[in-house]
């Protein structure tokens, strides 16, 4: 089973600042990597698939990069609605697996 | 419009069985994996397993293999998650989601509470 490790666990950022979230896979997942955003009481929402392809309707301030074992989600200028928990997930190998999440909170 | 509509919340006693559902619309049910994801109270997302309805190919996480059964009924565009014997530790929100790639559409979640 591929273990996905996200860092940091919590990220404190001021509105308008840049946020950089990391996700590391225990073995290569090629570009089969997705990022999700989850707000309290809501289902997760897909942000990025294929490591760097924004999902439909996702603002351009969200960008993904990386391949193999190291991935990054960047939010260029945090808006109030972006404070949430973010998860990465690999779908290159069975079983698919999620990271433990990064909470982005207001500084 | 792609939609995944899950069955309603359940309160179940320990030892009982349960089957929850996820009915999809707006796309060809046969051609996309449907995954089930658990979220325990205050915790992160856990991938449980997935099914490809066209041929019923099913994959499980080792953590859930033998604990749950994932199935699908192509005639009514519905995927299922079932337990034969529930425990208090199964209390959680359960989501179904379409893999398109990435889990691009999600159900609203089914809250399962196991309590005597």
PDB file of C-alpha atoms in Angstrom:
ATOM      1  CA  UNK A   1       0.000   0.000   0.000  1.00  0.00           C
ATOM      2  CA  UNK A   2       1.309   3.444  -0.920  1.00  0.00           C
ATOM      3  CA  UNK A   3       1.467   5.803   2.044  1.00  0.00           C
ATOM      4  CA  UNK A   4       0.730   9.460   1.335  1.00  0.00           C
ATOM      5  CA  UNK A   5       2.253  11.942   3.767  1.00  0.00           C
ATOM      6  CA  UNK A   6       1.119  15.567   3.821  1.00  0.00           C
ATOM      7  CA  UNK A   7       2.912  18.481   5.398  1.00  0.00           C
ATOM      8  CA  UNK A   8       2.452  20.545   7.369  1.00  0.00           C
ATOM      9  CA  UNK A   9      -0.475  19.254   9.401  1.00  0.00           C
ATOM     10  CA  UNK A  10      -1.646  22.837   9.954  1.00  0.00           C
ATOM     11  CA  UNK A  11      -0.746  25.933   7.977  1.00  0.00           C
ATOM     12  CA  UNK A  12      -1.526  29.388   9.357  1.00  0.00           C
ATOM     13  CA  UNK A  13      -1.800  31.968   6.592  1.00  0.00           C
ATOM     14  CA  UNK A  14      -3.116  35.517   6.322  1.00  0.00           C
ATOM     15  CA  UNK A  15      -5.734  36.311   3.654  1.00  0.00           C
ATOM     16  CA  UNK A  16      -4.037  37.353   0.435  1.00  0.00           C
ATOM     17  CA  UNK A  17      -0.883  35.386   1.170  1.00  0.00           C
ATOM     18  CA  UNK A  18       0.422  32.377  -0.691  1.00  0.00           C
ATOM     19  CA  UNK A  19      -0.050  28.871   0.709  1.00  0.00           C
ATOM     20  CA  UNK A  20       2.109  25.914  -0.267  1.00  0.00           C
ATOM     21  CA  UNK A  21       1.035  22.403   0.726  1.00  0.00           C
ATOM     22  CA  UNK A  22       3.157  19.305   0.231  1.00  0.00           C
ATOM     23  CA  UNK A  23       2.311  15.668  -0.395  1.00  0.00           C
ATOM     24  CA  UNK A  24       4.826  12.835  -0.565  1.00  0.00           C
ATOM     25  CA  UNK A  25       4.204   9.291  -1.774  1.00  0.00           C
ATOM     26  CA  UNK A  26       6.077   6.282  -0.377  1.00  0.00           C
ATOM     27  CA  UNK A  27       6.672   5.102  -3.956  1.00  0.00           C
ATOM     28  CA  UNK A  28       6.134   6.644  -7.351  1.00  0.00           C
ATOM     29  CA  UNK A  29       2.535   7.354  -8.368  1.00  0.00           C
ATOM     30  CA  UNK A  30       3.558   8.953 -11.666  1.00  0.00           C
ATOM     31  CA  UNK A  31       1.094  11.849 -12.150  1.00  0.00           C
ATOM     32  CA  UNK A  32      -1.913   9.995 -10.763  1.00  0.00           C
ATOM     33  CA  UNK A  33      -2.419  12.430  -7.934  1.00  0.00           C
ATOM     34  CA  UNK A  34      -5.493  14.430  -6.931  1.00  0.00           C
ATOM     35  CA  UNK A  35      -6.085  17.240  -4.455  1.00  0.00           C
ATOM     36  CA  UNK A  36      -9.344  17.874  -2.606  1.00  0.00           C
ATOM     37  CA  UNK A  37     -10.728  20.642  -0.446  1.00  0.00           C
ATOM     38  CA  UNK A  38     -13.140  19.922   2.380  1.00  0.00           C
ATOM     39  CA  UNK A  39     -15.028  22.452   4.461  1.00  0.00           C
ATOM     40  CA  UNK A  40     -16.864  21.572   7.690  1.00  0.00           C
ATOM     41  CA  UNK A  41     -20.125  19.740   7.096  1.00  0.00           C
ATOM     42  CA  UNK A  42     -19.491  19.363   3.372  1.00  0.00           C
ATOM     43  CA  UNK A  43     -18.369  16.597   1.067  1.00  0.00           C
ATOM     44  CA  UNK A  44     -14.865  16.973  -0.346  1.00  0.00           C
ATOM     45  CA  UNK A  45     -14.444  18.792  -3.646  1.00  0.00           C
ATOM     46  CA  UNK A  46     -11.950  17.865  -6.346  1.00  0.00           C
ATOM     47  CA  UNK A  47      -9.483  20.656  -7.059  1.00  0.00           C
ATOM     48  CA  UNK A  48      -6.738  19.030  -9.107  1.00  0.00           C
ATOM     49  CA  UNK A  49      -6.306  15.707 -10.923  1.00  0.00           C
ATOM     50  CA  UNK A  50      -3.365  14.374 -12.888  1.00  0.00           C
ATOM     51  CA  UNK A  51      -1.151  16.293 -10.435  1.00  0.00           C
ATOM     52  CA  UNK A  52      -1.687  19.615 -12.253  1.00  0.00           C
ATOM     53  CA  UNK A  53      -5.054  19.744 -14.067  1.00  0.00           C
ATOM     54  CA  UNK A  54      -7.618  21.965 -12.422  1.00  0.00           C
ATOM     55  CA  UNK A  55     -11.102  20.500 -12.154  1.00  0.00           C
ATOM     56  CA  UNK A  56     -14.063  22.251 -13.722  1.00  0.00           C
ATOM     57  CA  UNK A  57     -14.849  25.545 -12.056  1.00  0.00           C
ATOM     58  CA  UNK A  58     -11.746  25.676  -9.875  1.00  0.00           C
ATOM     59  CA  UNK A  59     -10.194  29.158  -9.761  1.00  0.00           C
ATOM     60  CA  UNK A  60      -6.804  29.728 -11.336  1.00  0.00           C
ATOM     61  CA  UNK A  61      -5.287  30.647  -7.949  1.00  0.00           C
ATOM     62  CA  UNK A  62      -5.147  26.890  -7.259  1.00  0.00           C
ATOM     63  CA  UNK A  63      -2.263  25.112  -8.968  1.00  0.00           C
ATOM     64  CA  UNK A  64      -0.697  21.690  -8.625  1.00  0.00           C
ATOM     65  CA  UNK A  65       2.750  20.454  -9.530  1.00  0.00           C
ATOM     66  CA  UNK A  66       5.036  17.474  -9.163  1.00  0.00           C
ATOM     67  CA  UNK A  67       5.313  13.894 -10.313  1.00  0.00           C
ATOM     68  CA  UNK A  68       6.654  10.629  -8.984  1.00  0.00           C
ATOM     69  CA  UNK A  69       6.772  11.003  -5.224  1.00  0.00           C
ATOM     70  CA  UNK A  70       6.738  14.752  -4.529  1.00  0.00           C
ATOM     71  CA  UNK A  71       3.726  16.980  -5.112  1.00  0.00           C
ATOM     72  CA  UNK A  72       2.697  20.519  -4.250  1.00  0.00           C
ATOM     73  CA  UNK A  73      -0.586  22.380  -4.114  1.00  0.00           C
ATOM     74  CA  UNK A  74      -0.222  26.146  -4.237  1.00  0.00           C
ATOM     75  CA  UNK A  75      -2.907  28.704  -3.531  1.00  0.00           C
ATOM     76  CA  UNK A  76      -1.489  31.940  -4.888  1.00  0.00           C
ATOM     77  CA  UNK A  77      -3.560  34.400  -2.844  1.00  0.00           C
ATOM     78  CA  UNK A  78      -5.744  32.928  -0.131  1.00  0.00           C
ATOM     79  CA  UNK A  79      -9.346  34.057  -0.069  1.00  0.00           C
ATOM     80  CA  UNK A  80     -11.638  33.707   2.935  1.00  0.00           C
ATOM     81  CA  UNK A  81     -13.405  30.769   1.315  1.00  0.00           C
ATOM     82  CA  UNK A  82     -10.121  28.843   0.950  1.00  0.00           C
ATOM     83  CA  UNK A  83      -9.665  28.175   4.645  1.00  0.00           C
ATOM     84  CA  UNK A  84     -10.393  24.461   4.825  1.00  0.00           C
ATOM     85  CA  UNK A  85      -8.752  21.047   5.003  1.00  0.00           C
ATOM     86  CA  UNK A  86      -6.888  19.783   1.940  1.00  0.00           C
ATOM     87  CA  UNK A  87      -6.206  16.157   1.065  1.00  0.00           C
ATOM     88  CA  UNK A  88      -4.046  14.520  -1.555  1.00  0.00           C
ATOM     89  CA  UNK A  89      -4.894  11.101  -2.979  1.00  0.00           C
ATOM     90  CA  UNK A  90      -3.053   8.726  -5.290  1.00  0.00           C
ATOM     91  CA  UNK A  91      -4.881   6.592  -7.828  1.00  0.00           C
ATOM     92  CA  UNK A  92      -1.930   4.984  -9.549  1.00  0.00           C
ATOM     93  CA  UNK A  93      -1.925   1.768  -7.527  1.00  0.00           C
ATOM     94  CA  UNK A  94      -4.537  -0.254  -5.688  1.00  0.00           C
ATOM     95  CA  UNK A  95      -5.541   0.435  -3.028  1.00  0.00           C
ATOM     96  CA  UNK A  96      -5.962   4.134  -3.706  1.00  0.00           C
ATOM     97  CA  UNK A  97      -4.910   6.092  -0.648  1.00  0.00           C
ATOM     98  CA  UNK A  98      -5.367   9.540   0.888  1.00  0.00           C
ATOM     99  CA  UNK A  99      -2.965  11.682   2.813  1.00  0.00           C
ATOM    100  CA  UNK A 100      -3.920  12.639   6.355  1.00  0.00           C
ATOM    101  CA  UNK A 101      -4.814  16.206   5.388  1.00  0.00           C
ATOM    102  CA  UNK A 102      -3.491  19.743   5.871  1.00  0.00           C
ATOM    103  CA  UNK A 103      -5.664  22.257   7.647  1.00  0.00           C
ATOM    104  CA  UNK A 104      -5.271  25.795   6.318  1.00  0.00           C
ATOM    105  CA  UNK A 105      -6.315  28.243   9.002  1.00  0.00           C
ATOM    106  CA  UNK A 106      -6.479  31.994   9.301  1.00  0.00           C
ATOM    107  CA  UNK A 107      -3.389  33.558  10.832  1.00  0.00           C
TER     108      UNK A 107
ATOM    109  CA  UNK B   1     -25.538  17.153 -14.636  1.00  0.00           C
ATOM    110  CA  UNK B   2     -23.693  14.400 -12.795  1.00  0.00           C
ATOM    111  CA  UNK B   3     -25.395  13.557  -9.509  1.00  0.00           C
ATOM    112  CA  UNK B   4     -24.752  10.965  -6.823  1.00  0.00           C
ATOM    113  CA  UNK B   5     -27.568  10.687  -4.287  1.00  0.00           C
ATOM    114  CA  UNK B   6     -26.990   8.611  -1.195  1.00  0.00           C
ATOM    115  CA  UNK B   7     -29.487   6.977   1.104  1.00  0.00           C
ATOM    116  CA  UNK B   8     -30.404   8.623   4.382  1.00  0.00           C
ATOM    117  CA  UNK B   9     -28.811   8.566   7.803  1.00  0.00           C
ATOM    118  CA  UNK B  10     -28.997   5.352   9.797  1.00  0.00           C
ATOM    119  CA  UNK B  11     -28.958   4.569  13.501  1.00  0.00           C
ATOM    120  CA  UNK B  12     -28.113   0.909  13.981  1.00  0.00           C
ATOM    121  CA  UNK B  13     -27.469  -1.307  16.983  1.00  0.00           C
ATOM    122  CA  UNK B  14     -24.181  -3.183  17.271  1.00  0.00           C
ATOM    123  CA  UNK B  15     -24.285  -6.574  15.594  1.00  0.00           C
ATOM    124  CA  UNK B  16     -26.883  -5.583  13.032  1.00  0.00           C
ATOM    125  CA  UNK B  17     -26.430  -5.542   9.260  1.00  0.00           C
ATOM    126  CA  UNK B  18     -26.792  -2.570   6.948  1.00  0.00           C
ATOM    127  CA  UNK B  19     -26.718  -1.722   3.251  1.00  0.00           C
ATOM    128  CA  UNK B  20     -26.455   1.891   2.093  1.00  0.00           C
ATOM    129  CA  UNK B  21     -26.869   3.083  -1.459  1.00  0.00           C
ATOM    130  CA  UNK B  22     -25.578   5.606  -3.970  1.00  0.00           C
ATOM    131  CA  UNK B  23     -27.775   6.268  -7.005  1.00  0.00           C
ATOM    132  CA  UNK B  24     -26.146   8.089  -9.883  1.00  0.00           C
ATOM    133  CA  UNK B  25     -27.524  10.068 -12.808  1.00  0.00           C
ATOM    134  CA  UNK B  26     -26.265  12.298 -15.581  1.00  0.00           C
ATOM    135  CA  UNK B  27     -23.601   9.978 -16.983  1.00  0.00           C
ATOM    136  CA  UNK B  28     -23.012   6.389 -18.062  1.00  0.00           C
ATOM    137  CA  UNK B  29     -22.904   4.406 -14.803  1.00  0.00           C
ATOM    138  CA  UNK B  30     -21.084   1.487 -16.444  1.00  0.00           C
ATOM    139  CA  UNK B  31     -17.997   3.420 -17.479  1.00  0.00           C
ATOM    140  CA  UNK B  32     -16.621   4.952 -14.286  1.00  0.00           C
ATOM    141  CA  UNK B  33     -15.273   3.530 -11.049  1.00  0.00           C
ATOM    142  CA  UNK B  34     -17.372   4.368  -7.997  1.00  0.00           C
ATOM    143  CA  UNK B  35     -15.405   4.620  -4.767  1.00  0.00           C
ATOM    144  CA  UNK B  36     -16.528   4.553  -1.140  1.00  0.00           C
ATOM    145  CA  UNK B  37     -14.786   6.776   1.388  1.00  0.00           C
ATOM    146  CA  UNK B  38     -15.102   6.740   5.175  1.00  0.00           C
ATOM    147  CA  UNK B  39     -14.721   9.747   7.428  1.00  0.00           C
ATOM    148  CA  UNK B  40     -14.865   9.077  11.131  1.00  0.00           C
ATOM    149  CA  UNK B  41     -15.901  11.966  13.392  1.00  0.00           C
ATOM    150  CA  UNK B  42     -13.254  14.686  13.337  1.00  0.00           C
ATOM    151  CA  UNK B  43     -10.883  12.583  11.230  1.00  0.00           C
ATOM    152  CA  UNK B  44      -9.558  12.414   7.686  1.00  0.00           C
ATOM    153  CA  UNK B  45     -10.674  10.616   4.556  1.00  0.00           C
ATOM    154  CA  UNK B  46     -10.125   6.864   4.196  1.00  0.00           C
ATOM    155  CA  UNK B  47     -10.471   5.085   0.864  1.00  0.00           C
ATOM    156  CA  UNK B  48     -12.452   1.887   1.456  1.00  0.00           C
ATOM    157  CA  UNK B  49     -12.812   0.389  -1.991  1.00  0.00           C
ATOM    158  CA  UNK B  50     -14.262   0.825  -5.445  1.00  0.00           C
ATOM    159  CA  UNK B  51     -16.335  -0.954  -8.066  1.00  0.00           C
ATOM    160  CA  UNK B  52     -16.404  -0.782 -11.872  1.00  0.00           C
ATOM    161  CA  UNK B  53     -20.068  -1.395 -12.651  1.00  0.00           C
ATOM    162  CA  UNK B  54     -19.543  -2.605 -16.227  1.00  0.00           C
ATOM    163  CA  UNK B  55     -17.975  -5.872 -15.062  1.00  0.00           C
ATOM    164  CA  UNK B  56     -18.365  -5.559 -11.266  1.00  0.00           C
ATOM    165  CA  UNK B  57     -14.586  -5.572 -10.795  1.00  0.00           C
ATOM    166  CA  UNK B  58     -14.134  -4.615  -7.143  1.00  0.00           C
ATOM    167  CA  UNK B  59     -11.082  -3.438  -5.231  1.00  0.00           C
ATOM    168  CA  UNK B  60     -10.758  -3.081  -1.453  1.00  0.00           C
ATOM    169  CA  UNK B  61      -8.361  -1.431   0.900  1.00  0.00           C
ATOM    170  CA  UNK B  62      -6.734  -4.084   3.111  1.00  0.00           C
ATOM    171  CA  UNK B  63      -8.172  -2.185   6.083  1.00  0.00           C
ATOM    172  CA  UNK B  64     -11.712  -2.896   4.875  1.00  0.00           C
ATOM    173  CA  UNK B  65     -11.326  -6.210   3.023  1.00  0.00           C
ATOM    174  CA  UNK B  66     -13.623  -8.755   4.648  1.00  0.00           C
ATOM    175  CA  UNK B  67     -15.356  -6.046   6.704  1.00  0.00           C
ATOM    176  CA  UNK B  68     -17.603  -4.593   3.996  1.00  0.00           C
ATOM    177  CA  UNK B  69     -19.049  -5.611   0.649  1.00  0.00           C
ATOM    178  CA  UNK B  70     -19.260  -3.257  -2.319  1.00  0.00           C
ATOM    179  CA  UNK B  71     -21.715  -4.060  -5.082  1.00  0.00           C
ATOM    180  CA  UNK B  72     -23.635  -2.432  -7.912  1.00  0.00           C
ATOM    181  CA  UNK B  73     -26.928  -2.855  -9.747  1.00  0.00           C
ATOM    182  CA  UNK B  74     -26.544  -1.627 -13.310  1.00  0.00           C
ATOM    183  CA  UNK B  75     -30.290  -1.798 -13.961  1.00  0.00           C
ATOM    184  CA  UNK B  76     -30.910   1.047 -11.510  1.00  0.00           C
ATOM    185  CA  UNK B  77     -27.549   2.866 -11.664  1.00  0.00           C
ATOM    186  CA  UNK B  78     -26.897   2.233  -7.996  1.00  0.00           C
ATOM    187  CA  UNK B  79     -23.835   1.265  -5.992  1.00  0.00           C
ATOM    188  CA  UNK B  80     -24.017  -0.232  -2.514  1.00  0.00           C
ATOM    189  CA  UNK B  81     -21.904  -0.561   0.603  1.00  0.00           C
ATOM    190  CA  UNK B  82     -22.931  -3.195   3.103  1.00  0.00           C
ATOM    191  CA  UNK B  83     -21.945  -4.612   6.434  1.00  0.00           C
ATOM    192  CA  UNK B  84     -22.995  -7.949   7.906  1.00  0.00           C
ATOM    193  CA  UNK B  85     -22.120  -7.059  11.483  1.00  0.00           C
ATOM    194  CA  UNK B  86     -21.717  -3.452  12.543  1.00  0.00           C
ATOM    195  CA  UNK B  87     -19.632  -2.292  15.481  1.00  0.00           C
ATOM    196  CA  UNK B  88     -19.539   0.997  17.336  1.00  0.00           C
ATOM    197  CA  UNK B  89     -16.243   1.755  15.587  1.00  0.00           C
ATOM    198  CA  UNK B  90     -18.117   1.832  12.243  1.00  0.00           C
ATOM    199  CA  UNK B  91     -19.797   5.076  13.278  1.00  0.00           C
ATOM    200  CA  UNK B  92     -18.834   7.515  10.537  1.00  0.00           C
ATOM    201  CA  UNK B  93     -19.880   9.480   7.492  1.00  0.00           C
ATOM    202  CA  UNK B  94     -19.666   7.405   4.318  1.00  0.00           C
ATOM    203  CA  UNK B  95     -19.319   9.007   0.910  1.00  0.00           C
ATOM    204  CA  UNK B  96     -19.580   7.571  -2.576  1.00  0.00           C
ATOM    205  CA  UNK B  97     -17.716   9.315  -5.368  1.00  0.00           C
ATOM    206  CA  UNK B  98     -17.129   8.897  -9.089  1.00  0.00           C
ATOM    207  CA  UNK B  99     -13.565   8.523 -10.346  1.00  0.00           C
ATOM    208  CA  UNK B 100     -13.262  10.547 -13.473  1.00  0.00           C
ATOM    209  CA  UNK B 101     -10.060  10.691 -12.987  1.00  0.00           C
ATOM    210  CA  UNK B 102      -9.821  11.939  -9.485  1.00  0.00           C
ATOM    211  CA  UNK B 103     -13.010  11.694  -7.443  1.00  0.00           C
ATOM    212  CA  UNK B 104     -14.767  14.401  -9.400  1.00  0.00           C
ATOM    213  CA  UNK B 105     -18.329  14.022  -8.159  1.00  0.00           C
ATOM    214  CA  UNK B 106     -19.405  13.114  -4.639  1.00  0.00           C
ATOM    215  CA  UNK B 107     -22.573  12.038  -2.924  1.00  0.00           C
ATOM    216  CA  UNK B 108     -23.855  14.066   0.001  1.00  0.00           C
ATOM    217  CA  UNK B 109     -22.749  11.408   2.464  1.00  0.00           C
ATOM    218  CA  UNK B 110     -24.599   8.900   4.631  1.00  0.00           C
ATOM    219  CA  UNK B 111     -24.109   9.202   8.370  1.00  0.00           C
ATOM    220  CA  UNK B 112     -24.085   5.793  10.037  1.00  0.00           C
ATOM    221  CA  UNK B 113     -24.365   5.759  13.824  1.00  0.00           C
ATOM    222  CA  UNK B 114     -23.862   2.444  15.589  1.00  0.00           C
ATOM    223  CA  UNK B 115     -25.155   2.622  19.113  1.00  0.00           C
ATOM    224  CA  UNK B 116     -27.165   0.603  21.566  1.00  0.00           C
TER     225      UNK B 116
END
